[in-house]
Short mmCIF file of C-alpha atoms in Angstrom, two decimals:
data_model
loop_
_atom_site.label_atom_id
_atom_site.label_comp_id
_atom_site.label_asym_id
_atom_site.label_seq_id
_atom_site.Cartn_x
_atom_site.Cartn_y
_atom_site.Cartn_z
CA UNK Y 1326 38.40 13.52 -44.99
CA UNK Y 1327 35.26 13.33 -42.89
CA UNK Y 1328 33.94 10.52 -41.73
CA UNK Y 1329 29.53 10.53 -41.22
CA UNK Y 1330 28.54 10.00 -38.45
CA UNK Y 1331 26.12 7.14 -38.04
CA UNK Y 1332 22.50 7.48 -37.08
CA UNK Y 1333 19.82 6.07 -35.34
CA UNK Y 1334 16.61 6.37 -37.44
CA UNK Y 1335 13.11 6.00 -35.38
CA UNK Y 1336 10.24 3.90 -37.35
CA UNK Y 1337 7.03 4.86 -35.05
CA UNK Y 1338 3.21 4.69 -35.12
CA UNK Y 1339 0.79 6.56 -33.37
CA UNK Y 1340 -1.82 4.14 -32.93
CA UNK Y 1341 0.96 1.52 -31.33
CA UNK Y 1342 1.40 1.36 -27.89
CA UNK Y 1343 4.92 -0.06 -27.90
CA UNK Y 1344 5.93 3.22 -29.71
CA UNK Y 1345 4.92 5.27 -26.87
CA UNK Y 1346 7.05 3.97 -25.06
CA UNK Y 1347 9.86 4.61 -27.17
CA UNK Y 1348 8.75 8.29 -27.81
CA UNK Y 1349 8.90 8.55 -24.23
CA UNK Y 1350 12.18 7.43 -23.76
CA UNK Y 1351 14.48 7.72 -26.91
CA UNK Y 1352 15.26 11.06 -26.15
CA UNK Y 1353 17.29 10.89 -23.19
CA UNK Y 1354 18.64 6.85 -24.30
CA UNK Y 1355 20.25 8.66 -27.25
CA UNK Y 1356 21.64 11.62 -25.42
CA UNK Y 1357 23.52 8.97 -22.78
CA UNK Y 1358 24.74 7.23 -25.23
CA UNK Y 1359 25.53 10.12 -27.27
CA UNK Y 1360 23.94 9.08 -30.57
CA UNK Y 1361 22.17 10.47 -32.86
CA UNK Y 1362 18.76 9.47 -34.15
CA UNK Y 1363 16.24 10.47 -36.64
CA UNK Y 1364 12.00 10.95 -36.29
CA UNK Y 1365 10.49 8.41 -38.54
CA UNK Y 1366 6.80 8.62 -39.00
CA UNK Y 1367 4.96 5.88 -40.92
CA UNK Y 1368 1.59 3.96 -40.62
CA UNK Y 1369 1.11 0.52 -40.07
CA UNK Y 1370 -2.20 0.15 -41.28
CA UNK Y 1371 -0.62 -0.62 -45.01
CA UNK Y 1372 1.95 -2.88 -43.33
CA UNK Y 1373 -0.69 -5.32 -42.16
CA UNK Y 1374 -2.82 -5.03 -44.98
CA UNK Y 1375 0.32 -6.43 -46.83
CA UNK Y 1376 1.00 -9.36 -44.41
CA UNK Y 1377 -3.20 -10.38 -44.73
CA UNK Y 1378 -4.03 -8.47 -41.19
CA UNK Y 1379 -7.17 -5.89 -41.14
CA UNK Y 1380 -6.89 -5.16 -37.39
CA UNK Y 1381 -3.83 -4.74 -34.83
CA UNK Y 1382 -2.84 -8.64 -33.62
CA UNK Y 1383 -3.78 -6.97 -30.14
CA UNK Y 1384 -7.24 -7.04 -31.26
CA UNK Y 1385 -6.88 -10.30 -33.62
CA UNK Y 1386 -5.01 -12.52 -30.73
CA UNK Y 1387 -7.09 -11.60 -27.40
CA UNK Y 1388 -4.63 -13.72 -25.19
CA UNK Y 1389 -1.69 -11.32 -26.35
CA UNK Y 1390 -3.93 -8.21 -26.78
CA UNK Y 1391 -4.70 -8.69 -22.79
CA UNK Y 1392 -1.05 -9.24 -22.04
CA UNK Y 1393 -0.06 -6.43 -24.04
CA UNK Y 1394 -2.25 -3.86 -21.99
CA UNK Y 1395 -0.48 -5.38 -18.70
CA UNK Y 1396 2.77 -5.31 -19.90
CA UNK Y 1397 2.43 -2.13 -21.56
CA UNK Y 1398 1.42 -0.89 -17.67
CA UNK Y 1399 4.38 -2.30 -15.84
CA UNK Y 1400 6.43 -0.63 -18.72
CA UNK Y 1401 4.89 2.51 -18.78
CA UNK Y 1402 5.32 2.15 -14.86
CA UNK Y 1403 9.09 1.45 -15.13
CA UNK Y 1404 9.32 4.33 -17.52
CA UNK Y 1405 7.57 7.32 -15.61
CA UNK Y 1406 5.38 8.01 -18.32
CA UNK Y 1407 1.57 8.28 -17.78
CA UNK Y 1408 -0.78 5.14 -18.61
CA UNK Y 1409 -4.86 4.59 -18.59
CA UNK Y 1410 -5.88 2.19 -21.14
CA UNK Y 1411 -7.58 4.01 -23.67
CA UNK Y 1412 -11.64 2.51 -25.01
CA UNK Y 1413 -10.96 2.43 -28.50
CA UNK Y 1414 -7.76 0.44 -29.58
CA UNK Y 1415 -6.49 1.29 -31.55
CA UNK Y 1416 -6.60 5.14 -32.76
CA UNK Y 1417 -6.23 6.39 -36.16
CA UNK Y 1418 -2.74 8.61 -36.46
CA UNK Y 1419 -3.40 9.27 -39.50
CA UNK Y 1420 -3.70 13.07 -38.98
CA UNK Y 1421 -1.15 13.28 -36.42
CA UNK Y 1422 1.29 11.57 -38.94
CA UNK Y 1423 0.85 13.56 -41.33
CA UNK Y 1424 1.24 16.34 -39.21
CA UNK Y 1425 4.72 15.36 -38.01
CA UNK Y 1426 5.78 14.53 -41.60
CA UNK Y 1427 4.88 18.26 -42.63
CA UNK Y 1428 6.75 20.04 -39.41
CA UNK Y 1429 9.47 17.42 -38.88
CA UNK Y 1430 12.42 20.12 -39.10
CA UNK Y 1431 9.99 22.40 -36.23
CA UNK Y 1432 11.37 22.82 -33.28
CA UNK Y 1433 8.09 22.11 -31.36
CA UNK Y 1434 7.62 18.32 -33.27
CA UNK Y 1435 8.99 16.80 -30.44
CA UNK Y 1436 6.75 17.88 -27.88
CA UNK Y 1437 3.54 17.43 -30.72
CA UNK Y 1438 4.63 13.79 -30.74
CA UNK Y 1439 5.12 12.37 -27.16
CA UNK Y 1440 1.78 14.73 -26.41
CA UNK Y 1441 -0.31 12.98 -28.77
CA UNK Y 1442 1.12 9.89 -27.16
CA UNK Y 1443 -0.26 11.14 -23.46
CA UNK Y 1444 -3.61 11.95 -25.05
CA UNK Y 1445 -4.11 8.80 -26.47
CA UNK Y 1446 -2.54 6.29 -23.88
CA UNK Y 1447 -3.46 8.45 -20.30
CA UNK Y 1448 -6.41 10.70 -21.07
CA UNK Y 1449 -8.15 8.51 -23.75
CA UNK Y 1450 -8.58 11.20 -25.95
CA UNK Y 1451 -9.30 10.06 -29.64
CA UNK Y 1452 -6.50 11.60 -32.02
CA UNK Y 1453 -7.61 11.77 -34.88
CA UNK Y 1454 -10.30 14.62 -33.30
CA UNK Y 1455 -9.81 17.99 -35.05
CA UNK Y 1456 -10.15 19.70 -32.08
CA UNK Y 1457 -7.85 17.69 -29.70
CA UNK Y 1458 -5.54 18.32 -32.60
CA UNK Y 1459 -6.12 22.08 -32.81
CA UNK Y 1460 -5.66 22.56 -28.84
CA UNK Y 1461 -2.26 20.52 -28.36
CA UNK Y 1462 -1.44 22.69 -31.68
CA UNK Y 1463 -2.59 26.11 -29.79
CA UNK Y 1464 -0.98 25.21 -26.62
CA UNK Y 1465 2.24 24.83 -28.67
CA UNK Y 1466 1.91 28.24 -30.28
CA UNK Y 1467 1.07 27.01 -33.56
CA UNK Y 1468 -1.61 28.33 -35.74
CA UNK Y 1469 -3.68 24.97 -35.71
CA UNK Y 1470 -5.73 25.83 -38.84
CA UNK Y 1471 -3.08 26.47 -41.33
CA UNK Y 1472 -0.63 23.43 -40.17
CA UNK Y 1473 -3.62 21.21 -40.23
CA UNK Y 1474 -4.06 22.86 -44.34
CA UNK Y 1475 -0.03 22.37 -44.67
CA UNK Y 1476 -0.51 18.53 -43.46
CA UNK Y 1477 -3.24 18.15 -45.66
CA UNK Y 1478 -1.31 18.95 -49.20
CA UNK Y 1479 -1.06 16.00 -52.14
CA UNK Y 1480 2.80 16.96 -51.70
CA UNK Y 1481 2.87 16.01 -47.83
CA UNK Y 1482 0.08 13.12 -48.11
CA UNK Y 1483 2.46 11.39 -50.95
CA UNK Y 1484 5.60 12.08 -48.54
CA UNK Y 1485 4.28 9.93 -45.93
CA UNK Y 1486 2.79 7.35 -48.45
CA UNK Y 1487 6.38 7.44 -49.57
CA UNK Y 1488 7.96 6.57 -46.10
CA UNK Y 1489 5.21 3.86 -45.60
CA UNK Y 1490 6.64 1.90 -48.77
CA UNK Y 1491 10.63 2.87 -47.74
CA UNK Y 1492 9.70 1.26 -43.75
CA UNK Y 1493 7.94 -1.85 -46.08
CA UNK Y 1494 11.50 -1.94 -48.18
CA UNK Y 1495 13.23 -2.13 -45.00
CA UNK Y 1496 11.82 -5.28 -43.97
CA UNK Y 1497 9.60 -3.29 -41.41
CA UNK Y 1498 6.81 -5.35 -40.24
CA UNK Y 1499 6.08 -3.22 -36.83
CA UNK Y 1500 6.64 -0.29 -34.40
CA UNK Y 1501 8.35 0.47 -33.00
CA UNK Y 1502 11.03 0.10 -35.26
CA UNK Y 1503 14.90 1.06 -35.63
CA UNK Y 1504 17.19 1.33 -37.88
CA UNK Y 1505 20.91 1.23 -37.18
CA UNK Y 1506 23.40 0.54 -40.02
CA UNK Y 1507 21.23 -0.89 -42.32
CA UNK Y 1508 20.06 -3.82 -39.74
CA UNK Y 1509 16.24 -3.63 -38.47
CA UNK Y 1510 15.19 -3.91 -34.94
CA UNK Y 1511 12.24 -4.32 -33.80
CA UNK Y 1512 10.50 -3.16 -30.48
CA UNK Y 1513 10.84 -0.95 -27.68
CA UNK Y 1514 12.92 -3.44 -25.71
CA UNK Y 1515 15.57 -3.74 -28.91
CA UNK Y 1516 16.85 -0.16 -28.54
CA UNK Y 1517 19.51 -0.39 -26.55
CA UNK Y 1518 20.61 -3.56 -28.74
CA UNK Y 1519 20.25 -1.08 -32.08
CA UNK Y 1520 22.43 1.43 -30.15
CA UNK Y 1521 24.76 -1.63 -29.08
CA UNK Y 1522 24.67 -2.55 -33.38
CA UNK Y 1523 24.86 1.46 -34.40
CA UNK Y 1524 28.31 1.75 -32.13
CA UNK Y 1525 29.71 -1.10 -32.88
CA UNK Y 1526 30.42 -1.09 -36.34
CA UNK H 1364 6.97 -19.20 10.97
CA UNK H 1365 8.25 -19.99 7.78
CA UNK H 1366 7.65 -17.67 4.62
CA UNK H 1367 7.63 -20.07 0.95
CA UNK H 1368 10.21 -18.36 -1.06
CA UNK H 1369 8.64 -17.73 -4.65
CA UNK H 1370 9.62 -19.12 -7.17
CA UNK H 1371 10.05 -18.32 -11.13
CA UNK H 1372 8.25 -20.49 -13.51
CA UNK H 1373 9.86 -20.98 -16.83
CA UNK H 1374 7.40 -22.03 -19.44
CA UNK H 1375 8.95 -22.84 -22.29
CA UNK H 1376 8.69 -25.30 -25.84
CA UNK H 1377 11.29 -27.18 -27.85
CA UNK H 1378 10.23 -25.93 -31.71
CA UNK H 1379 10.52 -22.33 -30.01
CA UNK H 1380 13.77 -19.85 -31.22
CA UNK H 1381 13.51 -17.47 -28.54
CA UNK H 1382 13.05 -20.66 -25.71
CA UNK H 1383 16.33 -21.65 -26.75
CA UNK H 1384 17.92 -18.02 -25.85
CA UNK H 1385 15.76 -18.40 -22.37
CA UNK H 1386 17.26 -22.43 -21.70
CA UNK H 1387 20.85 -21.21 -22.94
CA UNK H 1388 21.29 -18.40 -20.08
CA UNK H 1389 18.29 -18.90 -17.15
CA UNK H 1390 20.13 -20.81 -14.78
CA UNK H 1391 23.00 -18.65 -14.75
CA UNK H 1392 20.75 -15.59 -14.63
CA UNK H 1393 18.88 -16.90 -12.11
CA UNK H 1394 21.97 -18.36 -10.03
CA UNK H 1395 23.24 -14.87 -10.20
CA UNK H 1396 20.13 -13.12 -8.89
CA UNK H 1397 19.69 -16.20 -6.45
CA UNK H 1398 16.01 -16.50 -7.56
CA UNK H 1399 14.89 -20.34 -7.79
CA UNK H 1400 12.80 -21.25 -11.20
CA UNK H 1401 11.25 -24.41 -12.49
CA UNK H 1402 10.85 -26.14 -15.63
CA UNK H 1403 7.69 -26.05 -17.13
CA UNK H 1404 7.27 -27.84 -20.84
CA UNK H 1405 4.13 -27.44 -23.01
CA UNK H 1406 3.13 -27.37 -26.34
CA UNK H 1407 2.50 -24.04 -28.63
CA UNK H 1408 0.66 -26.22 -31.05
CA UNK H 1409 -3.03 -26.60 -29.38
CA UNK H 1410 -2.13 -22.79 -28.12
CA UNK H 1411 -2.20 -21.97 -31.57
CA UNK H 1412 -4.76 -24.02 -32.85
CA UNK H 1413 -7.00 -21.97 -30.28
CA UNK H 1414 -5.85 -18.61 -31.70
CA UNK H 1415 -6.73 -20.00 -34.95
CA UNK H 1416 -3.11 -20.22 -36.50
CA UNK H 1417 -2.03 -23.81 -37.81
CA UNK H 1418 1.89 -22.51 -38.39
CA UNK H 1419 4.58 -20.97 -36.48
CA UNK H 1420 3.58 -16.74 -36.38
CA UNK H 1421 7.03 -16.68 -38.05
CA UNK H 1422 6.04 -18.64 -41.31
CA UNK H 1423 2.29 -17.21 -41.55
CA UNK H 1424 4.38 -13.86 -41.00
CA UNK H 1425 7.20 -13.74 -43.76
CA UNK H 1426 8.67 -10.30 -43.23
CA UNK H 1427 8.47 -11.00 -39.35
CA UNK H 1428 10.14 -14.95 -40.10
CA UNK H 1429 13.05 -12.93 -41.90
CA UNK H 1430 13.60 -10.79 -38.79
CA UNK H 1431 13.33 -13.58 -35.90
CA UNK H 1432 16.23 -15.45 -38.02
CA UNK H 1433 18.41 -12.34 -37.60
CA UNK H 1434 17.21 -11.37 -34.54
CA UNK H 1435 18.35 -14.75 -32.85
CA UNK H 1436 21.49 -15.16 -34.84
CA UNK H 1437 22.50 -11.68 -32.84
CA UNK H 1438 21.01 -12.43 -29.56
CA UNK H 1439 22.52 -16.33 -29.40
CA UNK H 1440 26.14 -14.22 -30.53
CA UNK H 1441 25.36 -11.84 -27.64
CA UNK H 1442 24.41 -14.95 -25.37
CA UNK H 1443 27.38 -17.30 -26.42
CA UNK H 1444 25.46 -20.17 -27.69
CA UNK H 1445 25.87 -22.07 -30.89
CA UNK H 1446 23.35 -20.95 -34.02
CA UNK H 1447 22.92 -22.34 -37.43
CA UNK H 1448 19.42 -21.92 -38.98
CA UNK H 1449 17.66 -25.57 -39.43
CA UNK H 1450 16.69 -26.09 -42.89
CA UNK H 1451 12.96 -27.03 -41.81
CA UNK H 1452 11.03 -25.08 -39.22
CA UNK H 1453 9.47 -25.58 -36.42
CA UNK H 1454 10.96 -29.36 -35.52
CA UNK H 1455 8.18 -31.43 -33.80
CA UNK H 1456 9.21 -31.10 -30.47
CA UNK H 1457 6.46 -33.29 -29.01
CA UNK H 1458 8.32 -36.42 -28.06
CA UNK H 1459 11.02 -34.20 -26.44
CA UNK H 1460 8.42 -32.30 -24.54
CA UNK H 1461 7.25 -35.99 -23.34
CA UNK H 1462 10.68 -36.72 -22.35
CA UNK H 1463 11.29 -33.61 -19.90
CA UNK H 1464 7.99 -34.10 -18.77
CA UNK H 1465 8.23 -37.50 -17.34
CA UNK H 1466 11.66 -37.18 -16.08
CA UNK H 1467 11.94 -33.71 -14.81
CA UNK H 1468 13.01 -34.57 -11.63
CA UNK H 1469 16.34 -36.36 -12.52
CA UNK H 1470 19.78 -34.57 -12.68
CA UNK H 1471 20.67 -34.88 -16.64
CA UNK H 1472 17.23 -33.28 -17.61
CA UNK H 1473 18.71 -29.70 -17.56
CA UNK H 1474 21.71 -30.89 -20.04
CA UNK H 1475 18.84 -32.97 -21.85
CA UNK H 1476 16.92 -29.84 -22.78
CA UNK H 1477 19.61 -27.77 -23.51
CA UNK H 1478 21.09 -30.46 -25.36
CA UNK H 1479 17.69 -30.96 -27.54
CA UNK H 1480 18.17 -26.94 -28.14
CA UNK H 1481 21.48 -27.41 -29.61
CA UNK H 1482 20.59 -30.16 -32.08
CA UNK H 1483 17.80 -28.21 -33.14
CA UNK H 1484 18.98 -24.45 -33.74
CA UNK H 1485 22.87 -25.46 -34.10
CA UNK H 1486 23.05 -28.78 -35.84
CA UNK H 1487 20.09 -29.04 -38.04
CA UNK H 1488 19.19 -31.93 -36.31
CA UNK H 1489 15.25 -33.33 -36.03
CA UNK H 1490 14.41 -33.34 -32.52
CA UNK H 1491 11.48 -35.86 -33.40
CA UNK H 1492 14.07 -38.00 -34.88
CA UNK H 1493 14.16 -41.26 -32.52
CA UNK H 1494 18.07 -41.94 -33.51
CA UNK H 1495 18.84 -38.60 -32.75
CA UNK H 1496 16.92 -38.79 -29.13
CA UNK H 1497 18.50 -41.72 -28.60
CA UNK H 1498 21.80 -41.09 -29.21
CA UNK H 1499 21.32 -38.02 -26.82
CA UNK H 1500 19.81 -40.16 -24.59
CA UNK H 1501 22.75 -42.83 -23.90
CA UNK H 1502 25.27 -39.85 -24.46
CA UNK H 1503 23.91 -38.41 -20.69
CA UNK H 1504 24.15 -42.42 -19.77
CA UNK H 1505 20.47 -43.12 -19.66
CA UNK H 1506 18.52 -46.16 -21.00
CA UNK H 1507 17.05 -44.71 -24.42
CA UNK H 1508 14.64 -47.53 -25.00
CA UNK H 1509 13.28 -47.05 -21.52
CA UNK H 1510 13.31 -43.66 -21.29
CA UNK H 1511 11.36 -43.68 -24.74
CA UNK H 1512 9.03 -45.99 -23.23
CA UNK H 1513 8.32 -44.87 -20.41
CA UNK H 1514 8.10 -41.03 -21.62
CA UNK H 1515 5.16 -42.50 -24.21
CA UNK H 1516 2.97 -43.37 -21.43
CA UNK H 1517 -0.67 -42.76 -20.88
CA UNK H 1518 -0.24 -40.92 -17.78
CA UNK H 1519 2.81 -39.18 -18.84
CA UNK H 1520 1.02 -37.70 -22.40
CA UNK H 1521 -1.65 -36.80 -19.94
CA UNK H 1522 0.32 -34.85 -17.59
CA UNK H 1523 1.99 -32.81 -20.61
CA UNK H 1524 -1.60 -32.40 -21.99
CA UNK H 1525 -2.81 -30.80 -18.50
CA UNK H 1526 0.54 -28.66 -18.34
CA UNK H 1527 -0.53 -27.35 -21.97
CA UNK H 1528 -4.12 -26.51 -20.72
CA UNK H 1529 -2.74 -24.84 -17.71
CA UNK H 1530 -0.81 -22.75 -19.50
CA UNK H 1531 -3.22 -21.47 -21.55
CA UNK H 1532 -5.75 -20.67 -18.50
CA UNK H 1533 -2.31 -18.68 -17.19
CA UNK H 1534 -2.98 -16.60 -20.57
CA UNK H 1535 0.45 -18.08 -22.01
CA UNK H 1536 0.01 -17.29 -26.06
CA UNK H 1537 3.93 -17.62 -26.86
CA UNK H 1538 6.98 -18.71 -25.58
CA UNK H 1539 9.08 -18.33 -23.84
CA UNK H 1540 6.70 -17.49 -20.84
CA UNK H 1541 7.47 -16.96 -17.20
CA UNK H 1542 5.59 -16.53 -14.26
CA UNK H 1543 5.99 -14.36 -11.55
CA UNK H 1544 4.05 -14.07 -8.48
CA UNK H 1545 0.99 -14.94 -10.81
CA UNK H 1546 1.71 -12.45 -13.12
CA UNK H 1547 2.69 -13.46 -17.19
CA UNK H 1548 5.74 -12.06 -18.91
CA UNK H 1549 6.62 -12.88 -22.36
CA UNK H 1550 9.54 -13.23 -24.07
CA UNK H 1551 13.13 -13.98 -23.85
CA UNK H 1552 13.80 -9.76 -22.98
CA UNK H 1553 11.30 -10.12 -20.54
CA UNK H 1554 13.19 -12.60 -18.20
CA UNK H 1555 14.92 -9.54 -16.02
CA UNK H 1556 11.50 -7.80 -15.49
CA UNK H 1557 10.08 -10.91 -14.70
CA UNK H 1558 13.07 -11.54 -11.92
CA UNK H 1559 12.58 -7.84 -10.66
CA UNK H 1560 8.78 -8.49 -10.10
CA UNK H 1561 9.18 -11.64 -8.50
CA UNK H 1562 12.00 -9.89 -5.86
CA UNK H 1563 9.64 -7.14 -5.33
CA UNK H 1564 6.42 -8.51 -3.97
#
């Protein structure tokens, strides 16, 4: 008899800044701890529209929005990852999600996501830009043209529609977000308590 | 020459979850780290009003109310302090608030607060309820009918409405909230990186 072994699975959104710095950090958390954890694009955009929100509450609640671009700084400072506020908050992933979702099993994903991360949150480069898209894909060897096609299919389009409504079902309300035995956590500083949960049980 | 050593300022409000996680461990955190803090009451209400919410986040916010009820019944596990969810939330907290203000210089005001925390989130007890002040009150061997008294004052509702307005000018939009060397942090998880800021400067 073989027991599964339990996984960590990875809610994230481009446009969020608080996912960045999970992307930038998940990685080598999981390996310490030796767990295993799962990529899980999905947009947020639907998520809000749901709970009566047409912007981020950065934007909607100026007092936290200004908070969250400090705090996001010290973070990103604790962290070692890059940081310059970007001029448009926030981004649309929409592209770059839909990317991942197509090329999850690729061994060059991982690098695609926390890159689009560093373009958007240290060189204020707008992601959703074709061409920002096509370089990061050409520097990674990738034929830029025909995964941007591949991304682009009703098939992969409905796939991440599909994981939008499972992160809803989940009680998701957020990125990032984790999963870890069937109990939600929510944000960047509630990993190590999902790993704490995922371990425990 | 002497240097003033800095201290931590602990902003905090008695209808808030995650206060109650801060008040359960920050003088033991604190005592252990050998940083000094101080008590700082206000009201989320007006804060609120002026981001143009008339509930709790956490009520306007179902999916996110659903998670804060888990999320504290772990963390107040993790912390060792008593939970049971009240039946009604928020609990006014205002005549509490007036209490701590007015006598926040006397011994029993630490057990006070935590006290009014444990009524609230572990007893299902209405902290606006004057029986249930009052009983607290002589319990900790003080006067009730004085302290009531006195605690209702003009100059005393005053000085808690100036400690709300300050906090808001400090950019406070939630609580818990601490400050550090002039600097905001947010949040229960945010108490160790506001600690580590204040040692560093």
């Amino acid at each position: 008899m073989s027991v599964a072994k339990s996984i960590l699975s990875f809610w994230f959104e481009f446009s969020s800044t608080y996912s960045y710095l999970s992307v930038g950090r998940i990685k080598s958390v999981c390996e310490k701890e030796g767990i295993e954890f799962e990529w899980k694009p999905f947009l947020l955009g639907p998520i809000f529209k749901e709970q009566g929100m047409s912007d981020s509450p950065f934007n909607i609640y100026p007092a936290k929005g200004k908070y969250m671009w400090r705090d996001i700084e010290r973070k990103t400072e604790k962290y070692g990852l890059p940081f310059r506020k970007p001029d448009i908050f926030p981004r649309n992933g929409l592209k770059a999600a839909r990317i991942t979702t197509a090329f999850l099993d690729q061994p060059w994903i991982e690098t695609f996501i926390l890159e689009i991360y560093k373009l958007e949150f240290s060189q204020n480069v707008d992601i959703s830009d074709k061409t920002a898209l096509s370089d990061l894909l050409n520097s990674l060897g990738q034929n830029a043209e025909e995964v941007l096609l591949l991304s682009e299919s009703t098939e992969n389009k409905e796939l991440l529609r599909k994981n939008t409504e499972e992160a809803s079902k989940l009680g998701i309300f957020g990125a990032p977000s984790f999963i870890a035995n069937g109990e939600l956590f929510w944000g960047d500083d509630r990993l190590e308590d999902a790993i704490e949960f995922l371990k425990r049980v």
